Amino acid sequence: MSKDQQLSATPDFNQALVTLCSAVLPVWGRQLATSRTQSEAAVSEMISAFAEIGPHLDRAARQSHQITAALSHGEGGITQLAQACEAELAPLLPNLDDTAAAAIRRVLAMIGKTVDALEQIAKPFEHETQMVTQQVDRMYVGFQYQDRISQMITLLHEDIERLQTVLVEPGAEPEALAPQAWLDRLESQYAMAEQRHGHSANTLSGDDLLPDNDIETTFF
């Protein structure tokens, strides 16, 4: 054993280490608890806001579908109505004087332009509504990710409190501080793959840390 190692193993050093940990660990625990509380409050507020957005998006999607249906070529659609008007009026044009025929042609042209303009408005609106709905769904997945972080912080907070208790407990056995047993107990409480990866010092990519987008959003 080196001289430095001998010094670090002295009773005075051990007592100083226990005193330091007893002072620092509660601060770490409180900071983690505060971070978790603030994070949960912020996420709760965002979820509430998105819950308010949801019905409006649903209503916009229904209205977009109704507009598209109204402009369709099917029965009852505006496009079909414009075509029916043209089919009824066009055969009459040869029997009308030039002034009346020109007026009918202008009316039919205006109807056609109006229908085209409505179609140009409706199609992008329906597409944009669908895109916004998809982005909202992605945000809910992100909220699930935040919930997972909260679980991880909670577990660390509890482990810090456990260590603090062992350090200040009179007559605690050295076996209570055995590193491998402590780590094994901590690992047994993990519920997520990223916790196990972090425990073994494996590095995860950003995609690995995010929940699978194909699964239903579930809050733990």
CSV table of C-alpha atoms in Angstrom, one decimal, residues 28-128:
chain,number,residue,atom,x,y,z
A,28,TRP,CA,-27.6,16.8,-3.6
A,29,GLY,CA,-30.9,15.1,-2.6
A,30,ARG,CA,-32.7,18.4,-2.2
A,31,GLN,CA,-31.4,19.7,-5.6
A,32,LEU,CA,-32.6,16.5,-7.3
A,33,ALA,CA,-35.9,16.8,-5.7
A,34,THR,CA,-36.3,20.4,-6.7
A,35,SER,CA,-35.3,19.6,-10.3
A,36,ARG,CA,-37.9,16.8,-10.4
A,37,THR,CA,-40.6,19.0,-8.9
A,38,GLN,CA,-40.0,21.9,-11.3
A,39,SER,CA,-39.8,19.5,-14.3
A,40,GLU,CA,-43.0,17.7,-13.4
A,41,ALA,CA,-44.8,21.1,-12.9
A,42,ALA,CA,-43.6,22.3,-16.3
A,43,VAL,CA,-44.6,19.1,-18.1
A,44,SER,CA,-48.0,19.1,-16.3
A,45,GLU,CA,-48.6,22.7,-17.5
A,46,MET,CA,-47.7,21.7,-21.1
A,47,ILE,CA,-49.9,18.6,-21.1
A,48,SER,CA,-52.8,20.7,-19.9
A,49,ALA,CA,-52.2,23.2,-22.7
A,50,PHE,CA,-52.0,20.5,-25.3
A,51,ALA,CA,-55.1,18.9,-23.9
A,52,GLU,CA,-56.9,22.2,-24.7
A,53,ILE,CA,-55.4,22.2,-28.2
A,54,GLY,CA,-56.6,18.7,-28.9
A,55,PRO,CA,-60.4,19.4,-29.3
A,56,HIS,CA,-59.6,22.4,-31.6
A,57,LEU,CA,-57.4,20.2,-33.8
A,58,ASP,CA,-60.2,17.6,-34.0
A,59,ARG,CA,-62.7,20.2,-34.9
A,60,ALA,CA,-60.4,21.7,-37.6
A,61,ALA,CA,-59.8,18.2,-39.0
A,62,ARG,CA,-63.5,17.5,-39.2
A,63,GLN,CA,-64.2,20.9,-40.9
A,64,SER,CA,-61.4,20.3,-43.3
A,65,HIS,CA,-62.8,16.9,-44.2
A,66,GLN,CA,-66.3,18.4,-44.7
A,67,ILE,CA,-64.9,21.1,-47.0
A,68,THR,CA,-63.1,18.5,-49.0
A,69,ALA,CA,-66.2,16.4,-49.2
A,70,ALA,CA,-68.2,19.5,-50.3
A,71,LEU,CA,-65.8,20.2,-53.1
A,72,SER,CA,-65.6,16.6,-54.2
A,73,HIS,CA,-66.9,15.3,-57.6
A,74,GLY,CA,-69.3,12.9,-55.8
A,75,GLU,CA,-73.0,13.4,-55.2
A,76,GLY,CA,-73.7,16.6,-53.4
A,77,GLY,CA,-70.3,18.2,-54.0
A,78,ILE,CA,-69.9,21.7,-55.3
A,79,THR,CA,-67.8,20.5,-58.2
A,80,GLN,CA,-70.6,18.2,-59.3
A,81,LEU,CA,-73.1,21.1,-58.9
A,82,ALA,CA,-71.0,23.3,-61.2
A,83,GLN,CA,-70.7,20.5,-63.7
A,84,ALA,CA,-74.5,19.9,-63.6
A,85,CYS,CA,-75.1,23.6,-64.2
A,86,GLU,CA,-72.9,23.6,-67.2
A,87,ALA,CA,-74.5,20.4,-68.6
A,88,GLU,CA,-78.0,21.9,-68.2
A,89,LEU,CA,-77.1,25.4,-69.6
A,90,ALA,CA,-74.6,24.5,-72.4
A,91,PRO,CA,-77.3,23.0,-74.7
A,92,LEU,CA,-79.3,26.1,-74.5
A,93,LEU,CA,-76.6,28.5,-75.7
A,94,PRO,CA,-77.1,27.9,-79.5
A,95,ASN,CA,-80.8,28.9,-79.1
A,96,LEU,CA,-80.0,32.2,-77.2
A,97,ASP,CA,-79.1,35.6,-78.6
A,98,ASP,CA,-75.5,36.6,-78.3
A,99,THR,CA,-76.0,38.8,-75.3
A,100,ALA,CA,-77.8,36.1,-73.2
A,101,ALA,CA,-75.3,33.4,-74.3
A,102,ALA,CA,-72.3,35.5,-73.4
A,103,ALA,CA,-73.9,36.2,-70.0
A,104,ILE,CA,-74.4,32.5,-69.3
A,105,ARG,CA,-70.8,31.7,-70.4
A,106,ARG,CA,-69.5,34.4,-68.0
A,107,VAL,CA,-71.6,33.0,-65.1
A,108,LEU,CA,-70.3,29.4,-65.8
A,109,ALA,CA,-66.7,30.7,-66.0
A,110,MET,CA,-67.1,32.5,-62.6
A,111,ILE,CA,-68.5,29.4,-61.0
A,112,GLY,CA,-65.6,27.3,-62.4
A,113,LYS,CA,-63.0,29.8,-61.1
A,114,THR,CA,-64.7,29.9,-57.7
A,115,VAL,CA,-64.7,26.1,-57.4
A,116,ASP,CA,-61.0,26.0,-58.4
A,117,ALA,CA,-60.1,28.6,-55.9
A,118,LEU,CA,-62.0,26.8,-53.1
A,119,GLU,CA,-60.1,23.6,-54.0
A,120,GLN,CA,-56.8,25.3,-53.8
A,121,ILE,CA,-57.6,26.6,-50.4
A,122,ALA,CA,-59.1,23.4,-49.0
A,123,LYS,CA,-56.3,21.0,-50.0
A,124,PRO,CA,-53.4,22.8,-48.2
A,125,PHE,CA,-55.7,23.4,-45.2
A,126,GLU,CA,-56.4,19.6,-44.8
A,127,HIS,CA,-52.7,18.8,-45.2
A,128,GLU,CA,-51.6,21.4,-42.7
